Amino acid sequence: EAEVAQSPRYKITEKSQAVAFWCDPISGHATLYWYRQILGQGPELLVQFQDESVVDDSQLPKDRFSAERLKGVDSTLKIQPAELGDSAMYLCASSPDRGSIYEQYFGPGTRLTVT
Amino acid sequence: TQLLEQSPQFLSIQEGENLTVYCNSSSVFSSLQWYRQEPGEGPVLLVTVVTGGEVKKLKRLTFQFGDARKDSSLHITAAQPGDTGLYLCAGATNTNAGKSTFGDGTTLTVKP
């Protein structure tokens, strides 16, 4: 069964350092999402791609966060510089194009701890 | 802004009991998904409901979409410890180009 891959699974970094997360969606899924999830809350959308284009990045803190999906396949999310408040689970999800049905398939996530 | 409210926030029950959790909004959704998330893992899709009044069953889980497509419920019969987890609902509208809004979930603990 196809799965969304993410790496690393865990990352500990000091504040002011740069950190990057990688995601490989399910083959053929045109839509890719990056979410941030704080313990006890639901996922919050950071950025949504349709192929290589950004569809929604309204909640992405653009002064420190960037995301790219250059060839419309895998994607990288970067934080520079990291802050203590960035500690969270970062989730990647992909979705097939099924009209008005927006089912998302999530990867295992990257747990980020900023010290 | 669409807001999805889930209740209860926490639920702790004994194995074998039945339970229902709720997902409510003032927005009309084109589709609504339920996910289950275990600690340290990503959410796993359980079901999608699309039609108002729709009922779907997945073994001991029964999902219902409200007639007006603004709310949904998840009923679990004879809960088992393996049902423990965070249950999330997510809704999307056609006007948002595939953006889903997630609730904050219901944390279910089933004690043996």
PDB file of N, CA, C and O in Angstrom, chain B residues 52-95:
ATOM      1  N   GLY B  52     -25.851  14.549   2.484  1.00  0.00           N
ATOM      2  CA  GLY B  52     -26.590  14.846   3.703  1.00  0.00           C
ATOM      3  C   GLY B  52     -27.417  13.659   4.142  1.00  0.00           C
ATOM      4  O   GLY B  52     -28.095  13.045   3.322  1.00  0.00           O
ATOM      5  N   GLY B  53     -27.342  13.290   5.433  1.00  0.00           N
ATOM      6  CA  GLY B  53     -28.076  12.151   5.964  1.00  0.00           C
ATOM      7  C   GLY B  53     -27.380  10.821   5.775  1.00  0.00           C
ATOM      8  O   GLY B  53     -27.866   9.785   6.237  1.00  0.00           O
ATOM      9  N   GLU B  54     -26.235  10.843   5.132  1.00  0.00           N
ATOM     10  CA  GLU B  54     -25.511   9.602   4.832  1.00  0.00           C
ATOM     11  C   GLU B  54     -25.046   8.915   6.114  1.00  0.00           C
ATOM     12  O   GLU B  54     -24.620   9.565   7.054  1.00  0.00           O
ATOM     13  N   VAL B  55     -25.131   7.587   6.116  1.00  0.00           N
ATOM     14  CA  VAL B  55     -24.631   6.768   7.223  1.00  0.00           C
ATOM     15  C   VAL B  55     -23.659   5.754   6.646  1.00  0.00           C
ATOM     16  O   VAL B  55     -23.982   5.067   5.677  1.00  0.00           O
ATOM     17  N   LYS B  56     -22.472   5.688   7.241  1.00  0.00           N
ATOM     18  CA  LYS B  56     -21.491   4.685   6.807  1.00  0.00           C
ATOM     19  C   LYS B  56     -21.038   3.884   8.015  1.00  0.00           C
ATOM     20  O   LYS B  56     -20.876   4.431   9.113  1.00  0.00           O
ATOM     21  N   LYS B  57     -20.843   2.577   7.784  1.00  0.00           N
ATOM     22  CA  LYS B  57     -20.387   1.714   8.869  1.00  0.00           C
ATOM     23  C   LYS B  57     -19.049   1.105   8.512  1.00  0.00           C
ATOM     24  O   LYS B  57     -18.808   0.677   7.379  1.00  0.00           O
ATOM     25  N   LEU B  58     -18.183   1.071   9.522  1.00  0.00           N
ATOM     26  CA  LEU B  58     -16.856   0.474   9.389  1.00  0.00           C
ATOM     27  C   LEU B  58     -16.661  -0.401  10.623  1.00  0.00           C
ATOM     28  O   LEU B  58     -16.272   0.078  11.678  1.00  0.00           O
ATOM     29  N   LYS B  59     -17.017  -1.676  10.482  1.00  0.00           N
ATOM     30  CA  LYS B  59     -16.976  -2.631  11.601  1.00  0.00           C
ATOM     31  C   LYS B  59     -17.812  -2.075  12.756  1.00  0.00           C
ATOM     32  O   LYS B  59     -19.029  -1.959  12.626  1.00  0.00           O
ATOM     33  N   ARG B  60     -17.231  -1.724  13.878  1.00  0.00           N
ATOM     34  CA  ARG B  60     -17.994  -1.260  15.038  1.00  0.00           C
ATOM     35  C   ARG B  60     -18.181   0.258  15.035  1.00  0.00           C
ATOM     36  O   ARG B  60     -18.756   0.812  15.988  1.00  0.00           O
ATOM     37  N   LEU B  61     -17.718   0.927  14.001  1.00  0.00           N
ATOM     38  CA  LEU B  61     -17.829   2.384  13.915  1.00  0.00           C
ATOM     39  C   LEU B  61     -18.936   2.763  12.950  1.00  0.00           C
ATOM     40  O   LEU B  61     -19.011   2.230  11.842  1.00  0.00           O
ATOM     41  N   THR B  62     -19.804   3.687  13.375  1.00  0.00           N
ATOM     42  CA  THR B  62     -20.879   4.189  12.525  1.00  0.00           C
ATOM     43  C   THR B  62     -20.741   5.705  12.415  1.00  0.00           C
ATOM     44  O   THR B  62     -20.690   6.403  13.430  1.00  0.00           O
ATOM     45  N   PHE B  63     -20.682   6.185  11.191  1.00  0.00           N
ATOM     46  CA  PHE B  63     -20.510   7.603  10.908  1.00  0.00           C
ATOM     47  C   PHE B  63     -21.795   8.138  10.278  1.00  0.00           C
ATOM     48  O   PHE B  63     -22.377   7.498   9.417  1.00  0.00           O
ATOM     49  N   GLN B  64     -22.196   9.316  10.719  1.00  0.00           N
ATOM     50  CA  GLN B  64     -23.396   9.938  10.152  1.00  0.00           C
ATOM     51  C   GLN B  64     -23.094  11.375   9.781  1.00  0.00           C
ATOM     52  O   GLN B  64     -22.452  12.107  10.535  1.00  0.00           O
ATOM     53  N   PHE B  65     -23.574  11.785   8.605  1.00  0.00           N
ATOM     54  CA  PHE B  65     -23.449  13.157   8.135  1.00  0.00           C
ATOM     55  C   PHE B  65     -24.809  13.821   8.304  1.00  0.00           C
ATOM     56  O   PHE B  65     -25.830  13.229   7.919  1.00  0.00           O
ATOM     57  N   GLY B  66     -24.856  15.005   8.886  1.00  0.00           N
ATOM     58  CA  GLY B  66     -26.129  15.680   9.102  1.00  0.00           C
ATOM     59  C   GLY B  66     -26.845  16.009   7.802  1.00  0.00           C
ATOM     60  O   GLY B  66     -26.212  16.162   6.760  1.00  0.00           O
ATOM     61  N   ASP B  67     -28.147  16.122   7.875  1.00  0.00           N
ATOM     62  CA  ASP B  67     -28.948  16.401   6.681  1.00  0.00           C
ATOM     63  C   ASP B  67     -28.494  17.670   5.969  1.00  0.00           C
ATOM     64  O   ASP B  67     -28.507  17.740   4.734  1.00  0.00           O
ATOM     65  N   ALA B  68     -28.104  18.672   6.752  1.00  0.00           N
ATOM     66  CA  ALA B  68     -27.691  19.946   6.176  1.00  0.00           C
ATOM     67  C   ALA B  68     -26.198  19.994   5.852  1.00  0.00           C
ATOM     68  O   ALA B  68     -25.687  21.029   5.407  1.00  0.00           O
ATOM     69  N   ARG B  69     -25.508  18.902   6.055  1.00  0.00           N
ATOM     70  CA  ARG B  69     -24.064  18.764   5.804  1.00  0.00           C
ATOM     71  C   ARG B  69     -23.240  19.774   6.601  1.00  0.00           C
ATOM     72  O   ARG B  69     -22.224  20.299   6.129  1.00  0.00           O
ATOM     73  N   LYS B  70     -23.705  20.057   7.845  1.00  0.00           N
ATOM     74  CA  LYS B  70     -22.955  20.960   8.725  1.00  0.00           C
ATOM     75  C   LYS B  70     -22.382  20.227   9.927  1.00  0.00           C
ATOM     76  O   LYS B  70     -21.571  20.795  10.662  1.00  0.00           O
ATOM     77  N   ASP B  71     -22.813  18.988  10.154  1.00  0.00           N
ATOM     78  CA  ASP B  71     -22.370  18.299  11.346  1.00  0.00           C
ATOM     79  C   ASP B  71     -22.280  16.806  11.077  1.00  0.00           C
ATOM     80  O   ASP B  71     -22.834  16.285  10.101  1.00  0.00           O
ATOM     81  N   SER B  72     -21.566  16.131  11.978  1.00  0.00           N
ATOM     82  CA  SER B  72     -21.373  14.691  11.815  1.00  0.00           C
ATOM     83  C   SER B  72     -21.182  14.064  13.188  1.00  0.00           C
ATOM     84  O   SER B  72     -20.817  14.747  14.154  1.00  0.00           O
ATOM     85  N   SER B  73     -21.429  12.771  13.257  1.00  0.00           N
ATOM     86  CA  SER B  73     -21.195  12.045  14.494  1.00  0.00           C
ATOM     87  C   SER B  73     -20.507  10.728  14.195  1.00  0.00           C
ATOM     88  O   SER B  73     -20.615  10.179  13.092  1.00  0.00           O
ATOM     89  N   LEU B  74     -19.792  10.248  15.198  1.00  0.00           N
ATOM     90  CA  LEU B  74     -19.107   8.958  15.134  1.00  0.00           C
ATOM     91  C   LEU B  74     -19.546   8.157  16.356  1.00  0.00           C
ATOM     92  O   LEU B  74     -19.365   8.608  17.490  1.00  0.00           O
ATOM     93  N   HIS B  75     -20.147   7.014  16.114  1.00  0.00           N
ATOM     94  CA  HIS B  75     -20.596   6.135  17.194  1.00  0.00           C
ATOM     95  C   HIS B  75     -19.752   4.866  17.172  1.00  0.00           C
ATOM     96  O   HIS B  75     -19.565   4.253  16.111  1.00  0.00           O
ATOM     97  N   ILE B  76     -19.234   4.493  18.339  1.00  0.00           N
ATOM     98  CA  ILE B  76     -18.461   3.255  18.455  1.00  0.00           C
ATOM     99  C   ILE B  76     -19.227   2.302  19.372  1.00  0.00           C
ATOM    100  O   ILE B  76     -19.597   2.678  20.501  1.00  0.00           O
ATOM    101  N   THR B  77     -19.434   1.114  18.896  1.00  0.00           N
ATOM    102  CA  THR B  77     -20.137   0.080  19.665  1.00  0.00           C
ATOM    103  C   THR B  77     -19.111  -0.855  20.296  1.00  0.00           C
ATOM    104  O   THR B  77     -18.152  -1.255  19.640  1.00  0.00           O
ATOM    105  N   ALA B  78     -19.324  -1.160  21.547  1.00  0.00           N
ATOM    106  CA  ALA B  78     -18.455  -2.120  22.268  1.00  0.00           C
ATOM    107  C   ALA B  78     -16.986  -1.743  22.097  1.00  0.00           C
ATOM    108  O   ALA B  78     -16.204  -2.506  21.512  1.00  0.00           O
ATOM    109  N   ALA B  79     -16.632  -0.578  22.613  1.00  0.00           N
ATOM    110  CA  ALA B  79     -15.281  -0.058  22.431  1.00  0.00           C
ATOM    111  C   ALA B  79     -14.226  -1.018  22.966  1.00  0.00           C
ATOM    112  O   ALA B  79     -14.445  -1.737  23.967  1.00  0.00           O
ATOM    113  N   GLN B  80     -13.083  -1.023  22.298  1.00  0.00           N
ATOM    114  CA  GLN B  80     -11.956  -1.865  22.683  1.00  0.00           C
ATOM    115  C   GLN B  80     -10.732  -0.992  22.929  1.00  0.00           C
ATOM    116  O   GLN B  80     -10.647   0.125  22.397  1.00  0.00           O
ATOM    117  N   PRO B  81      -9.771  -1.478  23.705  1.00  0.00           N
ATOM    118  CA  PRO B  81      -8.564  -0.669  23.959  1.00  0.00           C
ATOM    119  C   PRO B  81      -7.872  -0.209  22.680  1.00  0.00           C
ATOM    120  O   PRO B  81      -7.285   0.873  22.647  1.00  0.00           O
ATOM    121  N   GLY B  82      -7.971  -0.980  21.625  1.00  0.00           N
ATOM    122  CA  GLY B  82      -7.376  -0.601  20.349  1.00  0.00           C
ATOM    123  C   GLY B  82      -8.043   0.591  19.697  1.00  0.00           C
ATOM    124  O   GLY B  82      -7.507   1.148  18.732  1.00  0.00           O
ATOM    125  N   ASP B  83      -9.203   1.003  20.198  1.00  0.00           N
ATOM    126  CA  ASP B  83      -9.881   2.193  19.673  1.00  0.00           C
ATOM    127  C   ASP B  83      -9.306   3.474  20.268  1.00  0.00           C
ATOM    128  O   ASP B  83      -9.663   4.572  19.826  1.00  0.00           O
ATOM    129  N   THR B  84      -8.458   3.338  21.262  1.00  0.00           N
ATOM    130  CA  THR B  84      -7.860   4.505  21.907  1.00  0.00           C
ATOM    131  C   THR B  84      -7.123   5.362  20.886  1.00  0.00           C
ATOM    132  O   THR B  84      -6.397   4.850  20.037  1.00  0.00           O
ATOM    133  N   GLY B  85      -7.337   6.681  20.967  1.00  0.00           N
ATOM    134  CA  GLY B  85      -6.655   7.584  20.056  1.00  0.00           C
ATOM    135  C   GLY B  85      -7.352   8.927  19.992  1.00  0.00           C
ATOM    136  O   GLY B  85      -8.329   9.175  20.710  1.00  0.00           O
ATOM    137  N   LEU B  86      -6.843   9.788  19.131  1.00  0.00           N
ATOM    138  CA  LEU B  86      -7.427  11.105  18.889  1.00  0.00           C
ATOM    139  C   LEU B  86      -8.267  11.022  17.621  1.00  0.00           C
ATOM    140  O   LEU B  86      -7.757  10.669  16.565  1.00  0.00           O
ATOM    141  N   TYR B  87      -9.541  11.329  17.740  1.00  0.00           N
ATOM    142  CA  TYR B  87     -10.453  11.290  16.599  1.00  0.00           C
ATOM    143  C   TYR B  87     -10.667  12.709  16.088  1.00  0.00           C
ATOM    144  O   TYR B  87     -11.146  13.577  16.817  1.00  0.00           O
ATOM    145  N   LEU B  88     -10.295  12.916  14.839  1.00  0.00           N
ATOM    146  CA  LEU B  88     -10.358  14.237  14.212  1.00  0.00           C
ATOM    147  C   LEU B  88     -11.388  14.231  13.091  1.00  0.00           C
ATOM    148  O   LEU B  88     -11.468  13.273  12.325  1.00  0.00           O
ATOM    149  N   CYS B  89     -12.148  15.309  12.997  1.00  0.00           N
ATOM    150  CA  CYS B  89     -12.987  15.489  11.819  1.00  0.00           C
ATOM    151  C   CYS B  89     -12.424  16.653  11.008  1.00  0.00           C
ATOM    152  O   CYS B  89     -11.784  17.562  11.559  1.00  0.00           O
ATOM    153  N   ALA B  90     -12.635  16.614   9.714  1.00  0.00           N
ATOM    154  CA  ALA B  90     -12.142  17.658   8.817  1.00  0.00           C
ATOM    155  C   ALA B  90     -13.166  17.879   7.720  1.00  0.00           C
ATOM    156  O   ALA B  90     -13.666  16.918   7.132  1.00  0.00           O
ATOM    157  N   GLY B  91     -13.468  19.130   7.451  1.00  0.00           N
ATOM    158  CA  GLY B  91     -14.441  19.453   6.424  1.00  0.00           C
ATOM    159  C   GLY B  91     -13.834  20.349   5.362  1.00  0.00           C
ATOM    160  O   GLY B  91     -12.928  21.131   5.635  1.00  0.00           O
ATOM    161  N   ALA B  92     -14.343  20.186   4.145  1.00  0.00           N
ATOM    162  CA  ALA B  92     -13.871  20.999   3.026  1.00  0.00           C
ATOM    163  C   ALA B  92     -15.064  21.520   2.248  1.00  0.00           C
ATOM    164  O   ALA B  92     -16.117  20.874   2.193  1.00  0.00           O
ATOM    165  N   THR B  93     -14.894  22.702   1.649  1.00  0.00           N
ATOM    166  CA  THR B  93     -15.938  23.266   0.801  1.00  0.00           C
ATOM    167  C   THR B  93     -15.387  23.448  -0.600  1.00  0.00           C
ATOM    168  O   THR B  93     -14.181  23.592  -0.790  1.00  0.00           O
ATOM    169  N   ASN B  94     -16.257  23.452  -1.574  1.00  0.00           N
ATOM    170  CA  ASN B  94     -15.816  23.619  -2.958  1.00  0.00           C
ATOM    171  C   ASN B  94     -15.196  24.986  -3.204  1.00  0.00           C
ATOM    172  O   ASN B  94     -14.392  25.145  -4.117  1.00  0.00           O
ATOM    173  N   THR B  95     -15.536  25.965  -2.381  1.00  0.00           N
ATOM    174  CA  THR B  95     -15.017  27.309  -2.591  1.00  0.00           C
ATOM    175  C   THR B  95     -13.582  27.462  -2.092  1.00  0.00           C
ATOM    176  O   THR B  95     -12.940  28.466  -2.357  1.00  0.00           O
TER     177      THR B  95
END
